[in-house]
Amino acid sequence: SYGDTQRYRLGINHHQIPVNAPRVPNPHSFHRDGAMRTDGNLGGNVNYEPNRFGDFAQDPNAAEPPLAAGAVDRYDHREDDDYYTQPGMLFKLFDAAQRERLFGNIARHIDGVPQDIIARQIEHFRRADPAYAEGVVAALAALQEGKKA
């Protein structure tokens, strides 16, 4: 009980306080933010999977074993690779004003992101709806033109 009280008092990142920290040079964790964060919050490293940087990869051998009560396992949501029909249908429901707001919001948020990542994202928009990609490209161009003026 006393140990739990102290961990609660110190917060979720109690293991990062130097006296409690592991001695390995770079422990890997998916945890970000929170009270008592003392290690720079992992900088710009990604903490999700899948990602194009190859930092993390799912290991199918680490799946939970089935339960004794029956064939219980996790659902692999990646069996269906149609990630674009539903966003395309939603985009088609937007009126012109909603589309313009969407294009502007996306352009402002991805401005400054490396070009290769922007190109990959534009391709995702194109797969949902070609007009979606064209609108974002036009909004990005207008944003860049506005910066030059």
Coordinates of C-alpha atoms in Angstrom, one line a residue:
S1 CA 0.0 0.0 0.0
Y2 CA 2.8 2.4 0.9
G3 CA 4.5 1.8 -2.5
D4 CA 1.3 2.5 -4.4
T5 CA 0.8 5.7 -2.4
Q6 CA 4.3 6.9 -3.4
R7 CA 3.8 6.0 -7.0
Y8 CA 0.5 7.9 -7.1
R9 CA 2.1 10.9 -5.4
L10 CA 5.0 11.0 -7.9
G11 CA 2.8 10.4 -11.0
I12 CA 2.8 8.2 -14.0
N13 CA 6.4 9.0 -14.9
H14 CA 7.9 8.1 -11.5
H15 CA 10.3 5.7 -13.2
Q16 CA 12.0 8.7 -15.1
I17 CA 13.1 10.5 -12.0
P18 CA 16.8 10.0 -12.1
V19 CA 17.0 8.0 -8.8
N20 CA 14.3 5.6 -10.2
A21 CA 15.4 5.5 -13.8
P22 CA 16.6 2.3 -15.5
R23 CA 20.3 2.1 -16.2
V24 CA 19.9 1.1 -19.8
P25 CA 20.9 3.9 -22.2
N26 CA 17.6 4.2 -24.1
P27 CA 14.6 2.3 -22.7
H28 CA 11.8 2.2 -25.3
S29 CA 8.3 3.1 -24.3
F30 CA 5.1 4.2 -26.0
H31 CA 4.3 6.6 -23.1
R32 CA 4.3 10.4 -23.7
D33 CA 3.7 13.5 -21.6
G34 CA 2.3 13.5 -18.1
A35 CA 3.5 14.8 -14.7
M36 CA 7.2 14.5 -13.7
R37 CA 8.3 13.9 -17.3
T38 CA 12.1 14.4 -17.0
D39 CA 13.6 12.9 -20.2
G40 CA 12.6 15.3 -23.1
N41 CA 9.5 13.4 -23.9
L42 CA 11.2 11.3 -26.6
G43 CA 11.7 14.3 -28.8
G44 CA 10.3 13.8 -32.3
N45 CA 10.5 10.0 -32.3
V46 CA 7.3 8.3 -33.3
N47 CA 5.4 6.2 -30.8
Y48 CA 2.9 4.5 -33.0
E49 CA 2.8 1.6 -35.4
P50 CA 2.6 1.2 -38.4
N51 CA 4.9 4.1 -39.4
R52 CA 7.2 4.7 -42.3
F53 CA 10.3 5.2 -40.1
G54 CA 10.4 1.6 -39.0
D55 CA 10.9 2.4 -35.3
F56 CA 8.3 -0.1 -34.2
A57 CA 7.0 -3.2 -35.8
Q58 CA 4.2 -5.5 -34.6
D59 CA 5.4 -8.9 -33.6
P60 CA 2.6 -11.5 -34.3
N61 CA 4.5 -14.0 -32.0
A62 CA 3.7 -11.7 -29.1
A63 CA -0.1 -12.1 -29.5
E64 CA -2.1 -13.0 -26.4
P65 CA -2.8 -16.7 -26.2
P66 CA -6.4 -17.8 -26.5
L67 CA -8.4 -17.9 -23.3
A68 CA -9.4 -21.3 -21.8
A69 CA -13.1 -20.3 -22.0
G70 CA -13.0 -20.4 -25.8
A71 CA -11.4 -19.1 -29.0
V72 CA -10.9 -15.5 -27.9
D73 CA -8.4 -13.4 -29.7
R74 CA -8.0 -9.9 -31.0
Y75 CA -9.6 -8.6 -34.2
D76 CA -7.1 -7.7 -36.8
H77 CA -8.6 -4.5 -38.3
R78 CA -6.0 -4.6 -41.1
E79 CA -7.7 -7.5 -42.9
D80 CA -9.9 -4.9 -44.6
D81 CA -7.7 -2.5 -46.5
D82 CA -10.4 -0.2 -47.8
Y83 CA -9.4 3.0 -45.9
Y84 CA -10.7 5.4 -48.5
T85 CA -14.3 4.8 -49.4
Q86 CA -15.8 6.1 -46.2
P87 CA -13.7 9.3 -46.1
G88 CA -14.6 9.9 -49.8
M89 CA -18.3 9.5 -49.1
L90 CA -18.0 12.0 -46.2
F91 CA -16.1 14.4 -48.4
K92 CA -18.9 14.2 -51.0
L93 CA -21.4 15.2 -48.4
F94 CA -19.6 18.5 -47.7
D95 CA -20.9 21.7 -49.3
A96 CA -18.5 24.1 -50.9
A97 CA -18.0 26.2 -47.7
Q98 CA -17.2 23.1 -45.7
R99 CA -14.8 21.9 -48.3
E100 CA -13.0 25.2 -48.3
R101 CA -12.7 25.2 -44.5
L102 CA -11.4 21.6 -44.7
F103 CA -8.8 22.5 -47.3
G104 CA -7.6 25.5 -45.4
N105 CA -7.4 23.7 -42.1
I106 CA -5.3 20.9 -43.6
A107 CA -3.1 23.3 -45.5
R108 CA -2.3 25.3 -42.4
H109 CA -1.6 22.2 -40.3
I110 CA 0.7 20.5 -42.8
D111 CA 2.6 23.6 -43.8
G112 CA 6.2 23.1 -42.8
V113 CA 6.0 19.3 -42.8
P114 CA 8.7 17.6 -45.0
Q115 CA 7.6 17.4 -48.7
D116 CA 7.8 13.6 -48.9
I117 CA 5.3 13.3 -46.1
I118 CA 3.0 16.0 -47.7
A119 CA 3.2 14.1 -51.0
R120 CA 2.2 10.8 -49.2
Q121 CA -0.7 12.5 -47.5
I122 CA -1.9 14.1 -50.7
E123 CA -2.0 10.7 -52.3
H124 CA -4.2 9.5 -49.4
F125 CA -6.6 12.4 -50.1
R126 CA -6.5 11.5 -53.8
R127 CA -7.5 7.9 -53.1
A128 CA -10.5 9.1 -51.1
D129 CA -11.6 11.6 -53.8
P130 CA -9.5 13.4 -56.5
A131 CA -11.2 16.7 -55.7
Y132 CA -10.1 16.3 -52.1
A133 CA -6.4 16.1 -53.1
E134 CA -6.8 19.0 -55.6
G135 CA -8.4 21.2 -53.0
V136 CA -5.6 20.6 -50.5
V137 CA -2.9 21.2 -53.1
A138 CA -4.6 24.4 -54.2
A139 CA -4.9 25.6 -50.5
L140 CA -1.2 24.8 -49.9
A141 CA -0.2 26.7 -53.0
A142 CA -2.4 29.7 -51.9
L143 CA -0.8 29.5 -48.4
Q144 CA 2.7 29.6 -49.9
E145 CA 1.8 32.4 -52.3
G146 CA 0.5 34.4 -49.3
K147 CA 3.8 34.0 -47.5
K148 CA 5.7 35.4 -50.5
A149 CA 3.5 38.5 -50.6

